[in-house]
CSV table of C-alpha atoms in Angstrom, one decimal:
chain,number,residue,atom,x,y,z
A,136,UNK,CA,-23.2,-0.2,33.0
A,137,UNK,CA,-22.9,3.7,32.9
A,138,UNK,CA,-25.6,5.6,32.8
A,139,UNK,CA,-23.6,8.2,30.3
A,140,UNK,CA,-25.5,8.2,26.9
A,141,UNK,CA,-23.4,6.3,24.5
A,142,UNK,CA,-21.7,7.8,21.2
A,143,UNK,CA,-23.4,6.5,18.4
A,144,UNK,CA,-21.2,4.6,15.7
A,145,UNK,CA,-21.4,4.4,11.9
A,146,UNK,CA,-19.3,1.4,10.1
A,147,UNK,CA,-17.6,2.5,6.9
A,148,UNK,CA,-15.5,0.4,4.5
A,149,UNK,CA,-12.7,1.9,2.7
A,150,UNK,CA,-11.0,0.2,0.1
A,151,UNK,CA,-7.3,0.4,-1.5
A,152,UNK,CA,-8.0,-0.9,-4.9
A,153,UNK,CA,-4.8,-1.6,-6.7
A,154,UNK,CA,-4.1,-2.2,-10.4
A,155,UNK,CA,-1.0,-2.3,-12.5
A,156,UNK,CA,-0.5,-0.4,-15.7
A,157,UNK,CA,2.4,0.1,-17.6
A,158,UNK,CA,4.6,-1.5,-14.8
A,159,UNK,CA,3.3,1.3,-12.6
A,160,UNK,CA,1.0,0.3,-9.2
A,161,UNK,CA,-2.0,2.1,-9.5
A,162,UNK,CA,-4.8,2.8,-6.6
A,163,UNK,CA,-8.1,3.9,-7.2
A,164,UNK,CA,-9.1,7.4,-5.8
A,165,UNK,CA,-12.0,10.1,-6.1
A,166,UNK,CA,-12.1,13.4,-5.2
A,167,UNK,CA,-14.1,14.9,-2.6
A,168,UNK,CA,-16.1,18.1,-2.0
A,169,UNK,CA,-12.7,19.5,0.2
A,170,UNK,CA,-10.8,19.0,-3.0
A,171,UNK,CA,-8.7,16.4,-1.7
A,172,UNK,CA,-8.1,12.9,-3.1
A,173,UNK,CA,-9.0,10.0,-1.1
A,174,UNK,CA,-9.6,6.1,-1.3
A,175,UNK,CA,-13.3,5.1,-2.2
A,176,UNK,CA,-15.3,4.3,0.9
A,177,UNK,CA,-19.1,4.1,1.9
A,178,UNK,CA,-21.2,3.1,4.8
A,179,UNK,CA,-22.0,-0.6,5.6
A,180,UNK,CA,-25.6,-1.4,4.9
A,181,UNK,CA,-26.3,-4.5,7.2
A,182,UNK,CA,-30.0,-5.0,6.1
A,183,UNK,CA,-28.8,-5.4,2.6
A,184,UNK,CA,-25.6,-7.1,3.0
A,185,UNK,CA,-24.6,-10.2,5.0
A,186,UNK,CA,-21.0,-9.7,5.2
A,187,UNK,CA,-18.6,-6.5,5.3
A,188,UNK,CA,-17.0,-8.0,2.1
A,189,UNK,CA,-20.4,-8.4,0.3
A,190,UNK,CA,-21.1,-4.8,0.9
A,191,UNK,CA,-17.4,-3.7,-0.1
A,192,UNK,CA,-17.6,-5.4,-3.3
A,193,UNK,CA,-21.3,-4.4,-3.9
A,194,UNK,CA,-20.9,-0.5,-3.5
A,195,UNK,CA,-17.5,-0.7,-5.5
A,196,UNK,CA,-19.3,-2.1,-8.5
A,197,UNK,CA,-22.1,0.4,-8.2
A,198,UNK,CA,-20.1,3.3,-7.5
A,199,UNK,CA,-16.8,2.6,-9.8
A,200,UNK,CA,-18.0,0.3,-11.9
A,201,UNK,CA,-15.3,-2.3,-11.0
A,202,UNK,CA,-15.7,-6.2,-10.2
A,203,UNK,CA,-13.0,-7.0,-7.5
A,204,UNK,CA,-10.9,-10.0,-7.6
A,205,UNK,CA,-8.8,-10.5,-4.5
A,206,UNK,CA,-10.3,-8.9,-1.4
A,207,UNK,CA,-8.5,-9.0,2.1
A,208,UNK,CA,-9.6,-7.0,5.4
A,209,UNK,CA,-6.8,-4.9,6.6
A,210,UNK,CA,-7.5,-3.3,9.8
A,211,UNK,CA,-10.1,-1.3,11.3
A,212,UNK,CA,-9.4,2.7,11.6
A,213,UNK,CA,-11.2,4.5,14.6
A,214,UNK,CA,-9.5,7.3,15.6
A,215,UNK,CA,-11.6,10.1,16.7
A,216,UNK,CA,-11.2,13.0,14.4
A,217,UNK,CA,-10.9,10.9,11.3
A,218,UNK,CA,-14.2,12.3,10.1
A,219,UNK,CA,-15.2,14.8,12.3
A,220,UNK,CA,-15.0,18.5,12.2
A,221,UNK,CA,-13.7,20.6,15.1
A,222,UNK,CA,-16.5,20.4,18.3
A,223,UNK,CA,-18.1,17.7,16.1
A,224,UNK,CA,-20.4,15.8,18.5
A,225,UNK,CA,-22.0,13.5,16.0
A,226,UNK,CA,-21.8,9.5,15.3
A,227,UNK,CA,-18.2,8.4,15.5
A,228,UNK,CA,-17.0,6.9,12.1
A,229,UNK,CA,-15.1,3.5,12.5
A,230,UNK,CA,-13.9,2.7,9.3
A,231,UNK,CA,-12.9,-1.1,8.3
A,232,UNK,CA,-9.8,-1.0,5.6
A,233,UNK,CA,-9.6,-3.4,2.6
A,234,UNK,CA,-7.1,-4.3,0.1
A,235,UNK,CA,-8.6,-5.2,-3.3
A,236,UNK,CA,-7.1,-6.0,-6.5
A,237,UNK,CA,-8.1,-5.8,-10.0
A,238,UNK,CA,-6.6,-6.5,-13.5
A,239,UNK,CA,-8.1,-3.3,-15.3
A,240,UNK,CA,-7.2,0.3,-14.4
A,241,UNK,CA,-9.7,1.6,-17.5
A,242,UNK,CA,-13.2,1.1,-16.5
A,243,UNK,CA,-13.7,3.0,-13.3
A,244,UNK,CA,-16.4,5.3,-13.3
A,245,UNK,CA,-18.2,8.1,-11.4
A,246,UNK,CA,-15.4,10.5,-11.3
A,247,UNK,CA,-13.2,7.7,-9.9
A,248,UNK,CA,-9.8,7.6,-11.4
A,249,UNK,CA,-6.6,5.4,-10.8
A,250,UNK,CA,-3.4,7.4,-9.6
A,251,UNK,CA,0.0,6.0,-9.2
A,252,UNK,CA,0.6,5.0,-5.7
A,253,UNK,CA,4.1,6.3,-5.5
A,254,UNK,CA,2.6,9.8,-6.0
A,255,UNK,CA,1.4,9.7,-2.5
A,256,UNK,CA,4.8,7.8,-1.1
A,257,UNK,CA,7.6,9.1,-3.3
A,258,UNK,CA,10.1,7.8,-0.9
A,259,UNK,CA,9.2,4.0,-1.4
A,260,UNK,CA,10.0,3.7,-5.0
A,261,UNK,CA,13.6,2.3,-4.8
A,262,UNK,CA,13.5,0.5,-8.5
A,263,UNK,CA,16.1,2.9,-10.3
A,264,UNK,CA,18.0,4.2,-7.1
A,265,UNK,CA,17.2,5.4,-3.3
A,266,UNK,CA,14.7,8.6,-4.2
A,267,UNK,CA,16.5,12.0,-3.8
A,268,UNK,CA,13.8,12.9,-1.4
A,269,UNK,CA,14.9,10.9,1.3
A,270,UNK,CA,18.6,12.4,1.5
A,271,UNK,CA,17.3,16.1,0.6
A,272,UNK,CA,14.2,16.4,2.6
A,273,UNK,CA,13.4,13.7,4.9
A,274,UNK,CA,16.5,12.5,6.6
A,275,UNK,CA,17.7,16.4,7.8
A,276,UNK,CA,14.1,17.2,8.9
A,277,UNK,CA,13.8,13.6,10.9
A,278,UNK,CA,17.2,14.4,12.1
A,279,UNK,CA,16.6,17.5,13.7
A,280,UNK,CA,13.2,16.2,15.1
A,281,UNK,CA,15.0,13.4,16.6
A,282,UNK,CA,17.9,15.8,18.2
A,283,UNK,CA,14.8,17.5,20.1
A,284,UNK,CA,14.1,14.4,21.8
A,285,UNK,CA,13.8,14.6,25.7
A,286,UNK,CA,13.1,11.9,28.5
A,287,UNK,CA,9.7,13.0,28.5
A,288,UNK,CA,9.1,12.3,24.8
A,289,UNK,CA,11.2,9.1,24.5
A,290,UNK,CA,9.2,6.1,23.5
A,291,UNK,CA,10.4,2.5,23.7
A,292,UNK,CA,12.4,3.0,20.8
A,293,UNK,CA,14.3,6.3,20.7
A,294,UNK,CA,13.5,8.5,17.6
A,295,UNK,CA,17.1,8.2,16.2
A,296,UNK,CA,17.1,4.6,16.5
A,297,UNK,CA,13.5,4.6,14.5
A,298,UNK,CA,14.8,6.9,11.8
A,299,UNK,CA,17.5,4.5,11.3
A,300,UNK,CA,15.9,1.5,11.2
A,301,UNK,CA,13.1,2.7,9.0
A,302,UNK,CA,14.9,4.2,6.5
A,303,UNK,CA,17.9,2.0,6.3
A,304,UNK,CA,20.6,4.3,7.8
A,305,UNK,CA,24.2,3.6,9.1
A,306,UNK,CA,24.1,-0.1,8.0
A,307,UNK,CA,20.5,-0.9,8.7
A,308,UNK,CA,18.9,-2.6,5.8
A,309,UNK,CA,15.8,-1.2,4.0
A,310,UNK,CA,12.5,-3.1,4.5
A,311,UNK,CA,10.2,-2.5,1.9
A,312,UNK,CA,7.3,-3.7,4.6
A,313,UNK,CA,7.9,-0.8,6.7
A,314,UNK,CA,5.5,1.3,4.6
A,315,UNK,CA,3.5,2.4,7.4
A,316,UNK,CA,6.1,2.6,10.0
A,317,UNK,CA,7.9,5.2,7.8
A,318,UNK,CA,4.6,7.1,7.2
A,319,UNK,CA,3.7,7.1,10.7
A,320,UNK,CA,7.2,8.5,11.7
A,321,UNK,CA,6.9,11.3,9.4
A,322,UNK,CA,3.4,12.1,10.9
A,323,UNK,CA,4.8,11.8,14.4
A,324,UNK,CA,7.4,14.5,13.4
A,325,UNK,CA,4.9,16.5,12.0
A,326,UNK,CA,6.1,16.5,8.3
A,327,UNK,CA,3.0,15.6,6.2
A,328,UNK,CA,-0.1,17.6,5.7
A,329,UNK,CA,-2.3,15.2,7.6
A,330,UNK,CA,-0.5,16.0,10.6
A,331,UNK,CA,-1.2,19.6,10.5
A,332,UNK,CA,-4.9,19.2,9.3
A,333,UNK,CA,-5.2,17.0,12.4
A,334,UNK,CA,-3.6,19.6,14.8
A,335,UNK,CA,-0.9,17.8,15.7
A,336,UNK,CA,1.9,20.0,17.6
A,337,UNK,CA,4.8,19.0,15.9
A,338,UNK,CA,3.1,20.1,12.6
A,339,UNK,CA,1.7,23.3,14.1
A,340,UNK,CA,4.9,24.3,15.0
A,341,UNK,CA,6.6,24.3,11.7
A,342,UNK,CA,6.4,27.5,9.6
A,343,UNK,CA,6.2,25.3,6.5
A,344,UNK,CA,6.2,21.7,5.6
A,345,UNK,CA,8.5,19.7,2.9
A,346,UNK,CA,6.4,18.4,-0.2
A,347,UNK,CA,6.2,14.8,0.9
A,348,UNK,CA,3.9,13.4,-1.5
A,349,UNK,CA,0.3,14.2,-2.2
A,350,UNK,CA,-2.1,14.3,1.0
A,351,UNK,CA,-4.9,12.5,0.9
A,352,UNK,CA,-8.6,12.9,2.7
A,353,UNK,CA,-9.2,11.9,6.6
A,354,UNK,CA,-6.6,9.2,7.5
A,355,UNK,CA,-6.8,7.6,3.8
A,356,UNK,CA,-3.0,7.6,3.5
A,357,UNK,CA,-2.4,5.9,6.5
A,358,UNK,CA,-4.9,3.3,5.0
A,359,UNK,CA,-3.0,3.1,1.7
A,360,UNK,CA,0.1,2.5,3.7
A,361,UNK,CA,-1.1,-0.2,5.4
A,362,UNK,CA,-2.4,-1.8,1.9
A,363,UNK,CA,1.0,-1.5,0.2
A,364,UNK,CA,2.6,-2.9,3.4
A,365,UNK,CA,0.4,-5.9,3.6
A,366,UNK,CA,0.6,-6.4,-0.4
A,367,UNK,CA,4.5,-6.3,-0.3
A,368,UNK,CA,4.7,-9.0,2.3
A,369,UNK,CA,1.9,-11.1,0.8
A,370,UNK,CA,4.1,-11.4,-2.4
A,371,UNK,CA,6.5,-13.7,-0.4
A,372,UNK,CA,4.2,-16.2,0.6
A,373,UNK,CA,0.7,-16.0,-1.2
A,374,UNK,CA,0.6,-16.0,-5.4
A,375,UNK,CA,-1.5,-12.7,-4.9
A,376,UNK,CA,0.8,-11.2,-7.8
A,377,UNK,CA,-1.4,-13.0,-10.5
A,378,UNK,CA,-4.3,-11.2,-9.7
A,379,UNK,CA,-2.7,-8.2,-11.2
A,380,UNK,CA,-1.6,-10.0,-14.5
A,381,UNK,CA,-3.5,-11.3,-17.4
A,382,UNK,CA,-4.1,-15.0,-17.7
A,383,UNK,CA,-0.9,-15.2,-19.9
A,384,UNK,CA,2.0,-13.2,-19.5
A,385,UNK,CA,5.7,-13.2,-20.2
A,386,UNK,CA,8.4,-13.6,-17.0
A,387,UNK,CA,9.4,-10.2,-18.0
A,388,UNK,CA,5.9,-8.9,-17.3
A,389,UNK,CA,5.8,-10.8,-14.1
A,390,UNK,CA,9.2,-9.3,-13.0
A,391,UNK,CA,8.1,-5.9,-13.8
A,392,UNK,CA,5.1,-6.2,-11.6
A,393,UNK,CA,6.9,-7.8,-8.7
A,394,UNK,CA,9.4,-4.7,-8.7
A,395,UNK,CA,6.4,-2.3,-9.2
A,396,UNK,CA,4.9,-3.5,-6.1
A,397,UNK,CA,8.1,-3.8,-3.9
A,398,UNK,CA,9.4,-0.8,-5.1
A,399,UNK,CA,12.8,-3.0,-5.4
A,400,UNK,CA,14.9,-3.7,-8.5
A,401,UNK,CA,15.6,-7.3,-8.9
A,402,UNK,CA,18.4,-9.0,-10.6
A,403,UNK,CA,16.8,-10.7,-13.9
A,404,UNK,CA,18.3,-14.0,-13.8
A,405,UNK,CA,18.1,-14.5,-10.2
A,406,UNK,CA,14.4,-13.6,-10.3
A,407,UNK,CA,13.9,-16.3,-13.1
A,408,UNK,CA,15.8,-18.9,-11.1
A,409,UNK,CA,13.5,-18.2,-7.9
A,410,UNK,CA,10.4,-18.5,-10.3
A,411,UNK,CA,11.6,-21.9,-11.7
A,412,UNK,CA,12.5,-23.1,-8.3
A,413,UNK,CA,9.1,-22.2,-6.6
A,414,UNK,CA,7.3,-23.6,-9.8
A,415,UNK,CA,4.5,-20.7,-9.5
A,416,UNK,CA,4.3,-20.9,-13.4
A,417,UNK,CA,4.0,-23.1,-16.5
A,418,UNK,CA,4.5,-22.4,-20.2
A,419,UNK,CA,1.8,-22.1,-22.4
A,420,UNK,CA,3.4,-23.2,-25.4
A,421,UNK,CA,2.6,-19.9,-27.3
A,422,UNK,CA,5.2,-16.9,-28.0
A,423,UNK,CA,4.2,-13.4,-27.7
A,424,UNK,CA,5.1,-10.8,-30.2
A,425,UNK,CA,4.1,-7.9,-28.3
A,426,UNK,CA,7.3,-7.4,-26.5
A,427,UNK,CA,8.9,-5.0,-29.3
A,428,UNK,CA,11.7,-7.4,-29.6
A,429,UNK,CA,12.5,-11.2,-29.8
A,430,UNK,CA,9.4,-13.2,-29.1
A,431,UNK,CA,9.1,-14.1,-25.7
A,432,UNK,CA,7.4,-17.3,-24.2
A,433,UNK,CA,4.3,-16.8,-22.6
A,434,UNK,CA,3.5,-18.5,-19.0
A,435,UNK,CA,0.4,-19.0,-17.0
A,436,UNK,CA,0.1,-19.5,-13.3
A,437,UNK,CA,0.3,-23.1,-12.0
A,438,UNK,CA,-2.8,-23.5,-9.6
A,439,UNK,CA,-1.6,-26.9,-8.4
A,440,UNK,CA,0.8,-25.3,-6.6
A,441,UNK,CA,-2.1,-24.2,-4.2
A,442,UNK,CA,-2.6,-28.2,-3.2
A,443,UNK,CA,1.0,-28.7,-3.0
A,444,UNK,CA,2.0,-26.4,-0.2
A,445,UNK,CA,0.8,-24.1,2.3
A,446,UNK,CA,2.7,-20.7,1.4
A,447,UNK,CA,3.5,-20.5,-2.2
A,448,UNK,CA,4.8,-17.1,-3.1
A,449,UNK,CA,7.8,-15.1,-4.3
A,450,UNK,CA,10.7,-14.7,-1.6
A,451,UNK,CA,12.5,-12.3,-3.9
A,452,UNK,CA,15.7,-10.4,-2.9
A,453,UNK,CA,16.8,-7.1,-4.4
A,454,UNK,CA,20.2,-5.9,-6.1
A,455,UNK,CA,20.1,-3.1,-3.7
């Protein structure tokens, strides 16, 4: 054991709380004293809460007035500097990130509000078409950065290959689950405000940065990217999408919700065949008149599927 004094560590809990409203994925945010928006976070109170998840649910309900449904631990984020000022020698903050789902986006309290998550990641929404920001701003900047690579800066996968794989260029397919890979590539290239704020040389060397979404406090955009990637992957082998829907819903509402999360457009008939094949829903026998057109059949999640197979989900394929 070293005689060097140990650096004190504080444990915080950070939550990416997701809801769907008007076919848009939303995330709960709060604005800090520095003017930046961030995810809700608070300290873990060990004497009061037996587990991290209990602590998370308790302070979210206390601070934001929300009762969470599905909750999943993501990752432990502990890079030095994430909560520190220059020259800070105080306690190191380690944050445990969580993905949490709620069916309501109307009851947030205490200056917390739900914001569209594509405001922070505008390049991830491909429901209508590939976003113009990719070809206009991202690819030229990343290509120039990749051209500057030297043997000293080369990693296992060269920059040009990472740009091609992560952004689906030159025949590579777009993988909607690589949200974190794309954000971290932009961070490494110094193209997001967080990189400048963290003192990354690549960002400090630039005269100006492109407007690549709204920045967040600390490393909260990295945590949110991790949460989005996890939820997109989870759709394919767990019925988590139903945690974001009302108890009864139409198949169109189900499709719009899956599209909102994945950022992909889905072929209507193929989607409905998939839902039927997966046997995840069952009709209620009631018709909805709230669709604005012809009445549509209402469905509910078929809970028996959880006992029938280990990985029930919607393995969707997009039309693009």
